[in-house]
Amino acid sequence: MTSSVPIIMTLAYLGVAIFLGLRARTGRSMNSLEEWGVAGRSMGPVTLYLLIAAGSVSAYTFMGAPGWAYTKGVAVFYVVIYLSYLALVAWYFGPKVWAFGRRFGHVTQGAAIADRYESSLLGALAAGVMSIASLAYAVLQTIGAAYILHVMSAGRLPIWVGVLVVLSCIALYLYASGQRAIGITNAFQGVLMLAVAWAIGLWASQRFGGGLWFGDVFTTLRERDPAFLTLPGAQGDMSFAFWTTSIIVSMLSFMPPVWTQWMSASSARTIRRSATWLPSYYVVILPMVVVGFIGIYSLPELARADTVALELAMQQMPVWLVGLLGAGTLAASMSSCEPFLHSVALSYAKDIAQPAFKLSDAVAGKLARRLLLPIMALIVAPVAIAEPSNLVMILLVGLGFATQVLPAFIGMFFWTRASKLGVLSGIVVGFIVTLLFTLVWRNPLGIHAGFWGLVVNLPVFVMVSCLTRPASTAVITRFFAIAAPTRSRLNAESKDLASRG
Amino acid sequence: MKHYIVRPTTGRGWGLTLAFVVLIAAGIWPVIGWFNRACVVLGLPLIAVWAYVIVFACCGVMAIGNRLVERSCDDE
C-alpha cells in the first residue's frame, strides 16, 4: 500500500491526543502531587470508566488478541474473563484504597504499603520492583506504537523515529497535565478503540464471512478445524491449568497505575459505579478476535501471528479503514503506556526519593514531573529502539513479581496480624520461585509461574507474620476503620462497655 | 491488640461474597470445562458465549452490590 491516507489519519489522531492532553491542565498548578499525581481526586464515573477501560486495553487487543485467535483459537477469551474480574477487584478494593488516599494523603501504592507496615523501606522496595514490570510494559507498548507508525507510513518512518515521536507526544502532555491528561486522552482513546474495533470486525465479517453475522465465520471453522473452538487450543498449549492459573494470577496483580486511577476518583461511590459497568467495555475484544479467526484461512502463511489484523488490513481493506486501524492501535498502545510511565515517575519521587532524601511534598511533586523525562529518555526510548528479544520474558517475570506483593494487600484489607517481616519474606521467596519457574523450569505441570510463587509465598507470609512483631495498634486501628468499619465499630463499642463496667 | 481476619458481618455481605466467589468459579476449571465444546451458539463459540455471560453477570452482581452498599455503607 502506497497511499498516504493511513499515516495522515494516524498522525491526525496524535494531534488530537496532544491537543486534549495539553488542554487538560487548564487553570491548575501541576507541581503538587495531588494534582499531577491523582488529578486532585476529581474524576467522575464516565471519565473513570474510560480511563480504567482504555488503560487495561493495550495494543494486545489489536495485535496480540487476533494473533492468539489465529494460532490458539478460543483460548484468547481468558483475557475477557480476567479483565471482568479486575472490575470486581476495582469494585471491592477501589473504594477502600480511595478512602486511604483521601484520609491519609497517599498518592501511590508504595506510600500506602509504607504507611500500613510503618516501613518506608518496604514501600520503596515494593515501588522499585513494581517499576520493573511497569517499565517493561511501557517499553512493549512503545515498540507496538512505533511499529504501527512504521507500517502506516509504508516503511518511511523507521522504528527509532516512531519511538521518539510517540514518546515525545506522551511526554508533552503528561508533563503538562499529569493524571488529568491521562484521564482525558484515555476517554478519547477508549471511544476511538471501541468504534475502530467494531468497524474493522464488521467489515472483515462482511467481506470474508458473507455477512455482518459472525456466525458464518465460526460455523466454517467448526467444520474445518474444530480444535480452534475448544481448549487446549489449536496448538494444544492452553490447558485448563494454565487458563485457570493465568486468570487467578492476572486478577491478583495490583499494578500501581490501577491504584493511582482509583485514587483519582471523586468519591468511593464513583469507583463503584464505573467498576460496575467496566466489564461491558470488553466487547471491544470480540470483533478483533473475529478478525484473527478470519485470518486462519485468508492469510494461512503468516510469519508473525500478531500482525494478522494489520496484514489483512493492508492487503484487503480500503485506505480509510487502514487509517482507522492505525489510529485505533496507536490509541491502544498509548493509553496503556501513559499510566505506567506516570506511575513510575510518581513512585520514584514519592516512594524512593522522598524518604531517602527527606524531601517535602512540594519538592517531591516537582521531582515527579521532572523524573518523567529522564525515565523516557534514558530507559524507555533506548530499550524500545534496541527491541531486546527477551523483553517479553522480563515482562513475565515482572508480572509474576507483581503478584508476589499480594501479602502486603492481604495485610492492608483482611488480616490485622500481618507484619512487615512476613510481607518481606513472602515477597522474597515468592519472587525466587516465580523467577525459577519462568526461566529454568517453565510453568511446571502447565501451571503459571506466578501461581507457583504464591503457593510458597502465602504460607511463608503467614508463618513469619505470626512469629514477628505486627504494626502498631494505632496504625492497625486507623487502617481497619476503613477496611473493616463494622468490626472496628464493634471493637470500639465493646472497649467502651468494658471501661464503663 | 486482639487480631482478626476481616469477613462479612451481615447476611447481605455474605450473599455478595458468595456471588463474587460463584462468578470467579464460573470462569475457571472445572466449570469452564463444561462449556469446552466445539459448537456455535448465537453465532459464537460456546466458550466465547460463556465468557460474555460472565462479563454481564459481573455487571449485574456489582449493580446489585451498589444497591446493598448504598443501603448500608459499612458492610464489609
XYZ file of C-alpha atoms in Angstrom:
577
model
C 0.000 0.000 0.000
C 1.466 3.348 -1.031
C -1.378 5.700 -0.089
C -0.617 8.478 2.405
C -4.154 8.385 3.849
C -3.389 5.850 6.654
C -0.394 7.781 8.019
C -2.262 11.101 7.753
C -5.188 9.653 9.753
C -2.818 8.139 12.317
C -0.936 11.434 12.740
C -4.261 13.301 12.969
C -5.155 11.076 15.917
C -1.816 12.025 17.536
C -2.600 15.714 17.017
C -5.997 15.382 18.726
C -4.439 13.460 21.639
C -1.815 16.193 22.160
C -4.439 18.942 21.968
C -6.679 17.219 24.533
C -3.780 16.323 26.801
C -2.388 19.869 26.884
C -5.816 21.402 27.489
C -6.476 19.090 30.447
C -4.363 21.195 32.829
C -6.367 24.395 32.323
C -6.157 26.657 35.355
C -4.326 24.262 37.669
C -0.825 24.134 39.089
C 0.723 20.798 38.233
C 3.598 20.946 40.698
C 1.629 19.358 43.543
C 1.476 15.582 43.954
C -2.294 15.768 44.467
C -2.837 17.481 41.109
C -0.179 15.937 38.869
C -0.421 12.550 40.577
C -4.130 11.957 41.155
C -5.883 14.828 39.340
C -6.983 16.400 42.620
C -9.159 13.272 43.244
C -11.777 14.748 40.953
C -12.687 12.232 38.247
C -16.331 11.405 37.630
C -17.754 7.947 36.808
C -17.735 8.252 32.996
C -14.133 9.535 32.795
C -13.020 6.929 35.313
C -14.820 4.177 33.347
C -12.992 5.137 30.142
C -9.715 5.783 31.988
C -9.603 2.303 33.509
C -11.071 0.605 30.418
C -8.679 2.203 27.925
C -5.754 1.736 30.319
C -6.406 -2.005 30.546
C -6.892 -2.432 26.786
C -3.441 -2.309 25.225
C -2.040 -2.907 21.754
C -2.756 -6.538 22.663
C -6.394 -6.018 21.637
C -5.486 -5.024 18.085
C -2.400 -7.209 17.624
C -1.976 -9.896 20.294
C -5.631 -10.949 20.613
C -6.173 -11.523 16.872
C -2.781 -13.283 16.893
C -3.863 -15.625 19.696
C -7.138 -16.360 17.898
C -5.108 -17.071 14.747
C -2.765 -19.541 16.456
C -4.554 -20.859 19.573
C -8.294 -20.261 18.997
C -10.843 -19.605 21.771
C -8.131 -19.688 24.457
C -7.911 -15.943 23.797
C -11.199 -15.395 25.671
C -9.432 -15.874 29.014
C -8.496 -12.192 28.646
C -12.151 -11.120 28.583
C -12.798 -13.110 31.765
C -9.829 -11.835 33.763
C -10.500 -8.230 32.739
C -14.044 -8.624 34.091
C -12.634 -9.991 37.335
C -10.363 -6.954 37.551
C -13.571 -4.899 37.590
C -14.748 -6.939 40.605
C -11.399 -6.208 42.252
C -11.827 -2.487 41.492
C -15.382 -2.541 42.877
C -14.337 -4.151 46.156
C -10.899 -2.665 46.837
C -11.073 0.617 44.897
C -13.313 2.476 47.393
C -11.110 1.402 50.322
C -7.929 2.487 48.512
C -9.601 5.800 47.672
C -10.521 6.296 51.349
C -6.938 5.507 52.436
C -5.680 8.119 49.990
C -8.236 10.710 50.994
C -7.739 10.321 54.748
C -4.019 9.526 54.942
C -2.816 11.523 51.916
C -1.466 8.583 49.876
C -0.943 9.197 46.176
C 0.912 5.981 45.387
C 0.656 2.286 46.168
C 4.124 2.300 47.765
C 3.050 5.101 50.137
C 0.081 3.004 51.324
C 2.331 -0.029 51.900
C 4.929 2.080 53.743
C 2.208 3.583 55.945
C 0.473 0.267 56.782
C 3.708 -1.526 57.711
C 5.471 1.537 59.169
C 8.391 0.907 56.849
C 9.490 3.288 54.138
C 11.996 0.596 53.131
C 9.181 -1.859 52.325
C 7.292 0.867 50.420
C 10.416 1.724 48.417
C 11.183 -1.941 47.733
C 7.639 -2.623 46.514
C 7.704 0.530 44.360
C 11.152 -0.244 42.943
C 10.404 -3.785 41.910
C 6.894 -2.996 40.661
C 8.562 -0.416 38.422
C 10.467 -3.193 36.600
C 7.196 -4.719 35.394
C 5.750 -1.260 34.710
C 8.733 -0.145 32.607
C 8.825 -3.426 30.676
C 5.124 -2.955 29.938
C 5.632 0.661 28.850
C 8.510 -0.362 26.569
C 6.403 -3.088 24.934
C 3.608 -0.593 24.251
C 6.102 1.930 22.849
C 7.504 -0.690 20.491
C 3.942 -1.539 19.414
C 3.172 2.149 18.800
C 6.383 2.682 16.802
C 5.641 -0.422 14.726
C 2.204 0.975 13.849
C 3.724 4.245 12.639
C 6.246 2.219 10.619
C 3.507 0.145 8.941
C 1.121 3.069 8.369
C 3.887 5.104 6.728
C 4.658 2.161 4.412
C 8.104 1.845 5.996
C 9.056 5.521 5.582
C 9.195 6.094 9.362
C 11.820 3.788 10.863
C 11.120 2.231 14.273
C 13.538 4.572 16.095
C 11.753 7.623 14.692
C 8.397 6.122 15.712
C 9.685 5.585 19.275
C 10.848 9.204 19.502
C 7.619 10.583 18.015
C 5.347 8.604 20.336
C 7.371 9.270 23.489
C 7.702 12.977 22.683
C 3.928 13.304 22.267
C 3.244 11.477 25.532
C 5.972 13.462 27.345
C 4.487 16.723 26.164
C 1.022 16.310 27.616
C 1.937 14.054 30.529
C 4.471 16.616 31.787
C 1.992 19.443 31.270
C -1.158 17.868 32.709
C -0.262 14.638 34.570
C -3.150 12.381 35.562
C -5.667 14.824 34.074
C -4.058 14.295 30.651
C -4.278 10.531 31.111
C -7.956 10.864 32.036
C -8.977 12.978 29.059
C -6.808 11.224 26.447
C -7.882 7.779 27.684
C -11.518 8.842 27.412
C -10.935 9.840 23.775
C -8.812 6.760 23.076
C -11.389 4.467 24.728
C -14.216 5.677 22.483
C -11.971 5.578 19.405
C -10.836 1.998 20.095
C -14.397 0.768 20.539
C -15.518 2.364 17.268
C -12.462 1.161 15.326
C -12.600 -2.426 16.608
C -16.256 -2.832 15.637
C -15.795 -1.117 12.265
C -12.890 -3.435 11.413
C -14.623 -6.561 12.764
C -17.893 -5.949 10.949
C -16.113 -5.062 7.703
C -13.987 -8.225 7.861
C -17.003 -10.379 8.677
C -18.947 -8.856 5.754
C -16.021 -9.303 3.364
C -14.911 -12.820 4.324
C -17.839 -14.374 6.205
C -20.536 -13.311 3.762
C -22.438 -11.047 6.205
C -22.250 -8.978 9.370
C -23.191 -12.038 11.426
C -20.036 -13.564 12.963
C -21.768 -16.971 12.982
C -20.700 -17.828 9.438
C -17.009 -17.415 10.355
C -17.317 -19.794 13.300
C -19.538 -22.319 11.501
C -16.857 -22.654 8.803
C -14.191 -23.015 11.485
C -16.152 -25.732 13.321
C -16.408 -27.741 10.122
C -12.784 -27.356 9.048
C -10.762 -27.023 12.310
C -12.864 -27.643 15.453
C -9.705 -27.600 17.647
C -9.775 -23.784 17.384
C -13.114 -23.750 19.241
C -12.013 -25.609 22.377
C -9.233 -25.749 24.965
C -6.319 -26.620 24.899
C -6.469 -24.731 21.613
C -5.178 -25.412 18.127
C -1.559 -25.763 19.322
C -2.562 -27.812 22.373
C -0.741 -25.486 24.763
C -3.593 -23.784 26.632
C -4.508 -26.374 29.249
C -7.252 -25.901 31.838
C -4.491 -25.482 34.448
C -2.791 -22.654 32.543
C -6.134 -20.980 31.712
C -7.195 -21.093 35.385
C -3.937 -20.013 36.970
C -3.382 -17.257 34.382
C -6.774 -15.785 35.281
C -6.092 -16.004 39.032
C -2.583 -14.538 38.797
C -3.719 -11.709 36.499
C -6.640 -10.918 38.792
C -4.420 -10.701 41.875
C -1.777 -8.388 40.355
C -2.486 -4.978 41.859
C -0.454 -2.881 39.426
C 0.479 0.641 40.643
C -1.258 2.620 37.827
C -4.592 0.983 38.714
C -4.097 2.083 42.312
C -3.440 5.644 41.109
C -6.560 5.510 38.916
C -8.706 4.535 41.910
C -7.231 7.405 43.941
C -8.133 9.842 41.158
C -11.879 9.260 41.609
C -14.077 11.993 43.025
C -15.623 9.587 45.572
C -15.773 5.955 46.628
C -19.227 5.756 45.021
C -17.751 6.924 41.703
C -15.371 3.961 41.687
C -18.193 1.501 42.374
C -20.365 2.992 39.649
C -17.633 2.957 36.998
C -16.415 -0.534 38.003
C -19.978 -1.840 37.752
C -20.163 -1.170 34.010
C -16.460 -1.687 33.279
C -16.799 -5.310 32.024
C -19.201 -4.114 29.312
C -16.284 -2.293 27.640
C -14.580 -5.604 26.892
C -16.934 -6.222 23.966
C -14.128 -4.271 22.246
C -12.089 -7.501 22.087
C -14.700 -9.639 20.297
C -14.575 -8.134 16.753
C -10.760 -8.103 16.706
C -10.706 -11.757 17.750
C -13.061 -12.498 14.837
C -10.524 -10.833 12.530
C -7.898 -13.258 13.879
C -10.166 -16.237 13.139
C -10.801 -14.925 9.631
C -7.011 -14.765 9.123
C -6.692 -18.544 9.648
C -7.980 -19.149 6.106
C -7.366 -15.830 4.383
C -3.701 -15.489 5.489
C -2.561 -19.079 6.126
C 1.187 -18.471 5.686
C 1.672 -15.559 8.069
C 5.164 -15.343 9.634
C 4.128 -13.280 12.698
C 0.698 -14.112 14.134
C 0.265 -10.757 15.906
C 0.333 -8.921 12.582
C -2.744 -10.756 11.290
C -5.136 -7.773 11.606
C -2.616 -5.359 10.098
C -1.748 -7.701 7.210
C -5.431 -8.278 6.462
C -5.967 -4.525 6.530
C -3.017 -3.712 4.262
C -3.966 -6.363 1.721
C -7.734 -6.061 1.639
C -9.223 -3.044 3.377
C -9.981 0.412 1.947
C -7.375 3.018 2.897
C -9.678 4.897 5.284
C -10.248 1.702 7.268
C -6.495 1.032 7.362
C -6.036 4.572 8.723
C -8.691 3.937 11.365
C -6.954 0.715 12.388
C -3.657 2.611 12.651
C -5.216 5.301 14.833
C -7.056 2.719 16.983
C -3.975 0.561 17.536
C -1.836 3.592 18.329
C -4.511 4.757 20.775
C -4.484 1.325 22.428
C -0.677 1.397 22.813
C -0.540 4.953 24.128
C -3.496 4.617 26.505
C -1.684 1.758 28.260
C 1.791 3.274 28.075
C 0.880 6.650 29.646
C -0.377 5.396 33.050
C 2.659 3.158 33.524
C 5.167 5.936 32.754
C 3.274 8.315 35.025
C 3.110 5.864 37.918
C 6.821 5.002 37.686
C 7.784 8.698 37.856
C 5.374 9.202 40.737
C 6.679 6.158 42.636
C 10.343 7.038 42.170
C 9.739 10.540 43.529
C 7.262 9.744 46.306
C 8.258 6.254 47.492
C 12.018 6.213 46.890
C 13.465 9.754 46.637
C 11.229 11.441 49.229
C 12.030 9.101 52.172
C 15.673 8.670 51.084
C 16.432 12.406 50.859
C 13.762 13.640 53.327
C 12.093 15.804 50.688
C 8.995 17.893 51.326
C 5.764 17.091 49.460
C 6.227 20.205 47.342
C 9.733 19.178 46.226
C 8.624 15.564 45.633
C 5.754 16.868 43.477
C 8.115 18.869 41.265
C 10.564 15.970 41.130
C 7.869 13.511 39.971
C 7.128 15.648 36.899
C 10.784 16.145 36.095
C 11.662 12.474 36.508
C 9.267 11.628 33.692
C 11.690 12.953 31.090
C 14.863 11.057 32.129
C 12.798 7.873 32.572
C 11.602 8.190 28.984
C 14.889 9.392 27.513
C 17.315 7.152 29.389
C 15.321 3.945 29.932
C 12.223 3.565 27.751
C 13.481 5.056 24.473
C 16.864 3.215 24.277
C 15.345 -0.121 25.300
C 12.429 0.287 22.858
C 14.810 1.171 20.000
C 17.048 -1.806 20.854
C 13.950 -4.121 20.875
C 15.542 -6.757 23.134
C 14.385 -10.269 22.325
C 13.923 -11.166 25.993
C 11.645 -8.240 26.813
C 8.544 -10.424 26.990
C 10.437 -12.592 29.442
C 11.284 -9.529 31.554
C 7.615 -8.573 31.490
C 6.503 -12.069 32.509
C 8.942 -12.117 35.411
C 7.861 -8.603 36.365
C 4.174 -9.502 36.365
C 4.939 -12.685 38.289
C 6.654 -10.500 40.854
C 3.767 -8.033 40.943
C 1.547 -10.877 42.119
C 4.003 -11.672 44.900
C 3.176 -8.340 46.576
C -0.270 -9.833 47.380
C 0.554 -10.390 51.109
C 1.015 -6.619 51.515
C -2.585 -6.166 50.381
C -3.908 -9.041 52.498
C -2.448 -7.225 55.491
C -3.994 -3.968 54.367
C -7.528 -5.234 53.779
C -8.070 -8.540 55.596
C -5.599 -9.520 58.295
C -4.529 -7.257 61.141
C -1.714 -9.580 62.283
C 0.289 -9.289 59.013
C 3.770 -7.964 59.773
C 6.459 -6.148 57.811
C 8.844 -9.107 58.001
C 6.066 -11.514 56.987
C 5.366 -9.499 53.846
C 9.077 -9.144 53.039
C 9.765 -12.872 53.463
C 6.756 -13.812 51.342
C 7.803 -11.428 48.564
C 11.394 -12.707 48.521
C 10.572 -16.443 48.384
C 7.656 -15.881 46.015
C 9.859 -13.908 43.659
C 12.633 -16.512 43.677
C 10.155 -19.311 42.891
C 8.494 -17.256 40.134
C 11.885 -16.440 38.634
C 12.996 -20.077 38.651
C 9.684 -21.337 37.240
C 9.824 -18.732 34.470
C 13.483 -19.057 33.454
C 14.617 -22.546 34.455
C 11.625 -24.903 34.710
C 8.905 -23.109 32.692
C 5.398 -23.306 34.202
C 5.665 -26.845 35.704
C 2.529 -29.023 35.262
C 1.177 -26.318 32.957
C 0.615 -24.008 35.946
C 1.526 -20.297 35.729
C 4.898 -19.495 37.373
C 3.360 -16.622 39.372
C 0.839 -19.060 40.844
C 3.673 -21.355 41.983
C 5.254 -18.297 43.593
C 2.054 -17.631 45.548
C 1.817 -21.256 46.673
C 5.132 -20.797 48.520
C 4.772 -17.103 49.320
C 1.488 -17.192 51.256
C 2.390 -19.860 53.868
C 5.762 -18.166 54.490
C 4.000 -14.800 54.872
C 1.537 -16.238 57.427
C 4.194 -18.114 59.426
C 6.677 -15.240 59.598
C 3.894 -12.756 60.418
C 2.798 -14.907 63.367
C 6.367 -15.056 64.663
C 7.264 -11.361 64.304
C 6.015 -8.039 65.641
C 2.933 -6.611 63.869
C 2.422 -2.919 63.115
C 1.414 -0.620 65.971
C -2.152 -0.624 67.278
C -2.603 2.979 66.151
C -1.849 2.112 62.525
C -3.978 -1.051 62.562
C -6.901 0.836 64.081
C -6.575 3.601 61.513
C -6.427 1.277 58.505
C -9.111 -1.168 59.612
C -11.536 1.608 60.478
C -11.718 1.859 56.661
C -11.077 -1.755 55.630
C -13.491 -3.204 58.208
C -15.669 -0.382 59.563
C -18.305 -2.573 61.220
C -15.734 -4.700 63.004
C -13.826 -1.607 64.142
C -17.018 -0.023 65.467
C -17.960 -3.193 67.359
C -14.464 -3.338 68.877
C -14.680 0.293 69.954
C -18.134 -0.269 71.497
C -17.032 -3.356 73.439
C -13.960 -1.490 74.745
C -16.204 1.350 75.793
C -18.544 -1.032 77.635
C -15.614 -2.775 79.346
C -14.173 0.522 80.545
C -17.551 1.546 81.974
C -18.336 -1.780 83.586
C -4.415 -5.692 70.440
C -6.666 -8.640 69.609
C -6.043 -9.516 65.956
C -8.676 -10.631 63.487
C -9.438 -11.598 59.905
C -11.954 -9.390 58.115
C -15.096 -11.163 56.953
C -18.669 -10.105 56.165
C -20.759 -9.221 59.190
C -24.280 -9.386 57.721
C -26.338 -11.750 55.589
C -26.196 -9.279 52.704
C -22.400 -9.125 52.957
C -22.145 -12.919 52.922
C -24.544 -13.102 49.965
C -22.457 -10.668 47.973
C -19.230 -12.505 48.841
C -20.831 -15.778 47.721
C -21.941 -14.166 44.434
C -18.353 -12.966 43.781
C -16.984 -16.451 44.504
C -19.547 -18.055 42.166
C -18.628 -15.576 39.398
C -14.935 -16.359 39.741
C -15.605 -20.099 39.831
C -17.675 -19.737 36.642
C -14.614 -18.639 34.669
C -12.099 -21.257 35.756
C -11.690 -25.015 35.863
C -13.758 -27.180 36.363
C -16.753 -25.034 35.344
C -15.111 -23.793 32.144
C -14.651 -27.463 31.154
C -18.443 -27.867 30.944
C -18.507 -25.269 28.159
C -15.476 -26.624 26.338
C -17.335 -27.939 23.291
C -16.803 -27.209 19.609
C -20.261 -25.841 18.980
C -21.519 -22.447 17.809
C -24.246 -20.751 19.854
C -25.735 -17.368 18.889
C -23.053 -17.123 16.220
C -20.137 -17.554 18.652
C -18.119 -20.476 20.053
C -19.662 -21.787 23.286
C -16.664 -20.676 25.412
C -16.960 -17.139 23.964
C -20.667 -17.037 24.792
C -19.903 -18.204 28.334
C -17.130 -15.575 28.673
C -19.618 -12.830 27.798
C -22.256 -14.337 30.120
C -19.646 -13.883 32.875
C -18.954 -10.321 31.687
C -22.592 -9.269 32.011
C -23.144 -11.319 35.176
C -20.271 -9.329 36.741
C -22.088 -6.093 35.805
C -25.333 -7.453 37.276
C -23.792 -8.591 40.561
C -21.964 -5.283 41.030
C -25.158 -3.349 40.231
C -26.970 -5.317 42.959
C -23.965 -4.749 45.216
C -24.272 -0.993 44.709
C -27.836 -1.032 45.980
C -26.838 -3.086 49.026
C -23.788 -0.970 49.821
C -25.690 2.264 49.447
C -28.276 0.929 51.898
C -25.628 0.022 54.485
C -22.414 1.888 53.792
C -20.291 -0.024 56.259
C -20.861 -3.635 55.304
C -17.560 -5.468 54.996
